[in-house]
PDB file of C-alpha atoms in Angstrom:
ATOM      1  CA  UNK A   1       6.721  29.421  10.228  1.00 64.00           C
ATOM      2  CA  UNK A   2       4.022  29.743   7.579  1.00 73.00           C
ATOM      3  CA  UNK A   3       0.927  27.565   7.375  1.00 70.00           C
ATOM      4  CA  UNK A   4       2.366  25.387   4.593  1.00 73.00           C
ATOM      5  CA  UNK A   5       5.498  24.627   6.635  1.00 73.00           C
ATOM      6  CA  UNK A   6       3.329  23.601   9.595  1.00 74.00           C
ATOM      7  CA  UNK A   7       1.179  21.329   7.430  1.00 70.00           C
ATOM      8  CA  UNK A   8       4.302  19.826   5.837  1.00 72.00           C
ATOM      9  CA  UNK A   9       5.664  19.121   9.311  1.00 76.00           C
ATOM     10  CA  UNK A  10       2.391  17.395  10.282  1.00 72.00           C
ATOM     11  CA  UNK A  11       2.616  15.208   7.180  1.00 66.00           C
ATOM     12  CA  UNK A  12       6.215  14.267   7.913  1.00 72.00           C
ATOM     13  CA  UNK A  13       5.243  13.310  11.474  1.00 75.00           C
ATOM     14  CA  UNK A  14       2.316  11.226  10.219  1.00 70.00           C
ATOM     15  CA  UNK A  15       4.529   9.339   7.766  1.00 65.00           C
ATOM     16  CA  UNK A  16       7.185   8.867  10.428  1.00 67.00           C
ATOM     17  CA  UNK A  17       4.548   7.381  12.755  1.00 70.00           C
ATOM     18  CA  UNK A  18       3.141   5.104  10.022  1.00 66.00           C
ATOM     19  CA  UNK A  19       6.495   3.887   8.786  1.00 60.00           C
ATOM     20  CA  UNK A  20       8.625   3.990  11.905  1.00 59.00           C
ATOM     21  CA  UNK A  21      10.463   0.884  13.102  1.00 59.00           C
ATOM     22  CA  UNK A  22       7.988   0.019  15.872  1.00 61.00           C
ATOM     23  CA  UNK A  23       4.943   0.203  13.586  1.00 61.00           C
ATOM     24  CA  UNK A  24       6.520  -1.871  10.826  1.00 61.00           C
ATOM     25  CA  UNK A  25       7.806  -4.536  13.234  1.00 68.00           C
ATOM     26  CA  UNK A  26       4.320  -4.817  14.750  1.00 69.00           C
ATOM     27  CA  UNK A  27       2.759  -5.109  11.288  1.00 66.00           C
ATOM     28  CA  UNK A  28       5.164  -7.861  10.242  1.00 69.00           C
ATOM     29  CA  UNK A  29       4.613  -9.751  13.502  1.00 73.00           C
ATOM     30  CA  UNK A  30       0.825  -9.484  13.079  1.00 71.00           C
ATOM     31  CA  UNK A  31       1.048 -10.795   9.504  1.00 70.00           C
ATOM     32  CA  UNK A  32       3.272 -13.711  10.489  1.00 73.00           C
ATOM     33  CA  UNK A  33       1.016 -14.596  13.414  1.00 72.00           C
ATOM     34  CA  UNK A  34      -2.168 -14.622  11.349  1.00 72.00           C
ATOM     35  CA  UNK A  35      -1.015 -16.015   7.991  1.00 74.00           C
ATOM     36  CA  UNK A  36      -2.111 -19.535   8.859  1.00 77.00           C
ATOM     37  CA  UNK A  37      -5.534 -18.242   9.914  1.00 84.00           C
ATOM     38  CA  UNK A  38      -6.195 -15.885   7.014  1.00 88.00           C
ATOM     39  CA  UNK A  39      -6.843 -16.481   3.370  1.00 91.00           C
ATOM     40  CA  UNK A  40      -4.749 -14.883   0.661  1.00 91.00           C
ATOM     41  CA  UNK A  41      -7.697 -12.558  -0.080  1.00 94.00           C
ATOM     42  CA  UNK A  42      -7.933 -11.474   3.575  1.00 93.00           C
ATOM     43  CA  UNK A  43      -4.196 -10.847   3.800  1.00 90.00           C
ATOM     44  CA  UNK A  44      -4.289  -8.708   0.656  1.00 93.00           C
ATOM     45  CA  UNK A  45      -7.354  -6.859   1.986  1.00 94.00           C
ATOM     46  CA  UNK A  46      -5.472  -6.053   5.199  1.00 89.00           C
ATOM     47  CA  UNK A  47      -2.498  -4.807   3.172  1.00 88.00           C
ATOM     48  CA  UNK A  48      -4.627  -2.540   0.977  1.00 93.00           C
ATOM     49  CA  UNK A  49      -6.631  -1.346   3.981  1.00 91.00           C
ATOM     50  CA  UNK A  50      -3.355  -0.095   5.468  1.00 85.00           C
ATOM     51  CA  UNK A  51      -2.303   1.614   2.213  1.00 87.00           C
ATOM     52  CA  UNK A  52      -5.715   3.230   1.695  1.00 92.00           C
ATOM     53  CA  UNK A  53      -6.016   4.227   5.344  1.00 89.00           C
ATOM     54  CA  UNK A  54      -2.721   6.128   5.135  1.00 84.00           C
ATOM     55  CA  UNK A  55      -4.112   8.168   2.230  1.00 87.00           C
ATOM     56  CA  UNK A  56      -7.398   8.771   4.064  1.00 90.00           C
ATOM     57  CA  UNK A  57      -5.601  10.095   7.125  1.00 85.00           C
ATOM     58  CA  UNK A  58      -3.264  12.273   5.071  1.00 82.00           C
ATOM     59  CA  UNK A  59      -6.210  13.651   3.099  1.00 87.00           C
ATOM     60  CA  UNK A  60      -8.067  14.519   6.305  1.00 86.00           C
ATOM     61  CA  UNK A  61      -5.129  16.509   7.693  1.00 80.00           C
ATOM     62  CA  UNK A  62      -5.338  19.163   4.975  1.00 80.00           C
ATOM     63  CA  UNK A  63      -7.239  18.047   1.871  1.00 85.00           C
ATOM     64  CA  UNK A  64      -6.218  20.814  -0.517  1.00 87.00           C
ATOM     65  CA  UNK A  65      -2.566  20.633   0.514  1.00 81.00           C
ATOM     66  CA  UNK A  66      -2.472  16.841   0.150  1.00 81.00           C
ATOM     67  CA  UNK A  67      -4.070  16.944  -3.302  1.00 86.00           C
ATOM     68  CA  UNK A  68      -1.609  19.607  -4.449  1.00 84.00           C
ATOM     69  CA  UNK A  69       1.365  17.677  -3.049  1.00 79.00           C
ATOM     70  CA  UNK A  70       0.220  14.060  -3.379  1.00 77.00           C
ATOM     71  CA  UNK A  71       3.230  12.970  -5.404  1.00 76.00           C
ATOM     72  CA  UNK A  72       5.615  14.505  -2.853  1.00 72.00           C
ATOM     73  CA  UNK A  73       4.340  11.979  -0.304  1.00 66.00           C
ATOM     74  CA  UNK A  74       5.288   8.873  -2.233  1.00 67.00           C
ATOM     75  CA  UNK A  75       5.677   6.232   0.471  1.00 65.00           C
ATOM     76  CA  UNK A  76       8.499   4.351  -1.255  1.00 64.00           C
ATOM     77  CA  UNK A  77      10.435   7.557  -1.846  1.00 68.00           C
ATOM     78  CA  UNK A  78      10.013   8.462   1.820  1.00 61.00           C
ATOM     79  CA  UNK A  79      11.115   4.978   2.927  1.00 60.00           C
ATOM     80  CA  UNK A  80      14.194   4.930   0.727  1.00 63.00           C
ATOM     81  CA  UNK A  81      15.266   8.413   1.847  1.00 66.00           C
ATOM     82  CA  UNK A  82      14.745   7.783   5.564  1.00 64.00           C
ATOM     83  CA  UNK A  83      15.208   4.047   6.037  1.00 59.00           C
ATOM     84  CA  UNK A  84      17.500   2.579   3.403  1.00 58.00           C
ATOM     85  CA  UNK A  85      17.121  -0.973   4.714  1.00 54.00           C
ATOM     86  CA  UNK A  86      13.316  -0.822   5.082  1.00 59.00           C
ATOM     87  CA  UNK A  87      10.984  -2.723   2.771  1.00 65.00           C
ATOM     88  CA  UNK A  88       9.209  -0.746   0.050  1.00 74.00           C
ATOM     89  CA  UNK A  89       5.549  -1.400  -0.744  1.00 78.00           C
ATOM     90  CA  UNK A  90       6.688  -3.629  -3.631  1.00 81.00           C
ATOM     91  CA  UNK A  91       8.844  -5.645  -1.243  1.00 81.00           C
ATOM     92  CA  UNK A  92       6.054  -5.842   1.341  1.00 82.00           C
ATOM     93  CA  UNK A  93       3.645  -7.133  -1.257  1.00 87.00           C
ATOM     94  CA  UNK A  94       6.249  -9.595  -2.540  1.00 88.00           C
ATOM     95  CA  UNK A  95       6.770 -10.806   1.031  1.00 87.00           C
ATOM     96  CA  UNK A  96       3.016 -11.202   1.640  1.00 87.00           C
ATOM     97  CA  UNK A  97       2.484 -12.993  -1.661  1.00 89.00           C
ATOM     98  CA  UNK A  98       5.440 -15.290  -0.970  1.00 89.00           C
ATOM     99  CA  UNK A  99       3.583 -16.546   2.091  1.00 87.00           C
ATOM    100  CA  UNK A 100       0.987 -17.930  -0.339  1.00 89.00           C
ATOM    101  CA  UNK A 101       3.386 -18.849  -3.166  1.00 87.00           C
ATOM    102  CA  UNK A 102       1.606 -22.150  -3.793  1.00 88.00           C
ATOM    103  CA  UNK A 103      -1.249 -20.063  -5.259  1.00 86.00           C
ATOM    104  CA  UNK A 104       0.994 -18.276  -7.763  1.00 87.00           C
ATOM    105  CA  UNK A 105       1.887 -19.750 -11.147  1.00 87.00           C
ATOM    106  CA  UNK A 106       5.516 -18.954 -11.947  1.00 84.00           C
ATOM    107  CA  UNK A 107       6.503 -17.751  -8.454  1.00 80.00           C
ATOM    108  CA  UNK A 108      10.030 -17.135  -9.756  1.00 84.00           C
ATOM    109  CA  UNK A 109       8.745 -13.874 -11.297  1.00 87.00           C
ATOM    110  CA  UNK A 110       7.281 -12.670  -8.014  1.00 89.00           C
ATOM    111  CA  UNK A 111       9.426  -9.515  -7.780  1.00 88.00           C
ATOM    112  CA  UNK A 112       8.311  -8.350 -11.223  1.00 91.00           C
ATOM    113  CA  UNK A 113       4.689  -9.252 -10.534  1.00 91.00           C
ATOM    114  CA  UNK A 114       4.794  -7.337  -7.241  1.00 90.00           C
ATOM    115  CA  UNK A 115       6.240  -4.305  -9.009  1.00 90.00           C
ATOM    116  CA  UNK A 116       3.492  -4.355 -11.662  1.00 93.00           C
ATOM    117  CA  UNK A 117       0.740  -4.917  -9.102  1.00 93.00           C
ATOM    118  CA  UNK A 118       1.884  -2.084  -6.854  1.00 91.00           C
ATOM    119  CA  UNK A 119       2.172   0.376  -9.743  1.00 91.00           C
ATOM    120  CA  UNK A 120      -1.318  -0.525 -10.967  1.00 95.00           C
ATOM    121  CA  UNK A 121      -2.968  -0.393  -7.560  1.00 96.00           C
ATOM    122  CA  UNK A 122      -1.128   2.729  -6.377  1.00 92.00           C
ATOM    123  CA  UNK A 123      -2.163   4.399  -9.629  1.00 93.00           C
ATOM    124  CA  UNK A 124      -5.786   3.510  -8.918  1.00 96.00           C
ATOM    125  CA  UNK A 125      -5.494   4.684  -5.306  1.00 95.00           C
ATOM    126  CA  UNK A 126      -3.857   7.986  -6.323  1.00 92.00           C
ATOM    127  CA  UNK A 127      -6.572   8.494  -8.948  1.00 95.00           C
ATOM    128  CA  UNK A 128      -9.195   7.928  -6.251  1.00 96.00           C
ATOM    129  CA  UNK A 129      -7.473  10.461  -3.977  1.00 94.00           C
ATOM    130  CA  UNK A 130      -7.452  13.042  -6.769  1.00 93.00           C
ATOM    131  CA  UNK A 131     -10.766  12.338  -8.521  1.00 95.00           C
ATOM    132  CA  UNK A 132     -13.066  10.407  -6.171  1.00 96.00           C
ATOM    133  CA  UNK A 133     -11.849  10.557  -2.552  1.00 95.00           C
ATOM    134  CA  UNK A 134     -15.125   9.018  -1.379  1.00 96.00           C
ATOM    135  CA  UNK A 135     -13.880   5.721  -2.834  1.00 97.00           C
ATOM    136  CA  UNK A 136     -11.254   5.620  -0.075  1.00 96.00           C
ATOM    137  CA  UNK A 137     -14.122   5.104   2.396  1.00 95.00           C
ATOM    138  CA  UNK A 138     -15.546   2.221   0.376  1.00 95.00           C
ATOM    139  CA  UNK A 139     -14.798  -1.419   1.093  1.00 96.00           C
ATOM    140  CA  UNK A 140     -15.967  -2.116  -2.460  1.00 98.00           C
ATOM    141  CA  UNK A 141     -13.014  -0.093  -3.788  1.00 98.00           C
ATOM    142  CA  UNK A 142     -10.602  -2.086  -1.643  1.00 97.00           C
ATOM    143  CA  UNK A 143     -12.293  -5.322  -2.706  1.00 98.00           C
ATOM    144  CA  UNK A 144     -11.891  -4.388  -6.388  1.00 98.00           C
ATOM    145  CA  UNK A 145      -8.180  -3.781  -5.852  1.00 97.00           C
ATOM    146  CA  UNK A 146      -7.852  -7.163  -4.148  1.00 97.00           C
ATOM    147  CA  UNK A 147      -9.781  -8.852  -6.969  1.00 97.00           C
ATOM    148  CA  UNK A 148      -7.543  -7.188  -9.560  1.00 96.00           C
ATOM    149  CA  UNK A 149      -4.442  -8.413  -7.749  1.00 96.00           C
ATOM    150  CA  UNK A 150      -5.761 -11.943  -7.258  1.00 95.00           C
ATOM    151  CA  UNK A 151      -6.760 -12.310 -10.892  1.00 94.00           C
ATOM    152  CA  UNK A 152      -3.383 -11.052 -12.054  1.00 94.00           C
ATOM    153  CA  UNK A 153      -1.265 -13.090  -9.634  1.00 92.00           C
ATOM    154  CA  UNK A 154      -3.263 -16.294  -9.977  1.00 88.00           C
ATOM    155  CA  UNK A 155      -3.685 -16.108 -13.754  1.00 81.00           C
ATOM    156  CA  UNK A 156      -2.359 -19.146 -15.508  1.00 73.00           C
ATOM    157  CA  UNK A 157      -2.109 -19.083 -19.273  1.00 71.00           C
ATOM    158  CA  UNK A 158      -4.013 -21.841 -21.011  1.00 68.00           C
ATOM    159  CA  UNK A 159      -1.710 -24.349 -22.743  1.00 60.00           C
ATOM    160  CA  UNK A 160      -1.636 -24.284 -26.504  1.00 58.00           C
TER     161      UNK A 160
END
């Protein structure tokens, strides 16, 4: 096999490890066990840490290859192709936010809000991967994503 095929195989294995049934069950159990102990901000920070960490690890495997093929490693696409019943990132975020639904004005639009939030934040994360990968090492970057999400989800229009 050529070098690209080997690297592609390594990426597939890494995604399989990150998104496999055991890993996702453990993540869900950890979230459910700590939701009463963690703030909404902390829960979102944990979620985005996991998303950003996946990109960091993929970038470290073969930086040039990952940058050239970034859009081929769309997590939701991978999930839907491999695990039809598995939650997408939108659904994960919707689930996490639903645990704090009392903080969200108009929680009935949670699915749409989760979709918008994930597209905005994944766009920012992909831009960081492509243009400023050092941001992936920064807690400030993660904190800005969390702040963006909190302000959007908790925004309540002024009457009048």
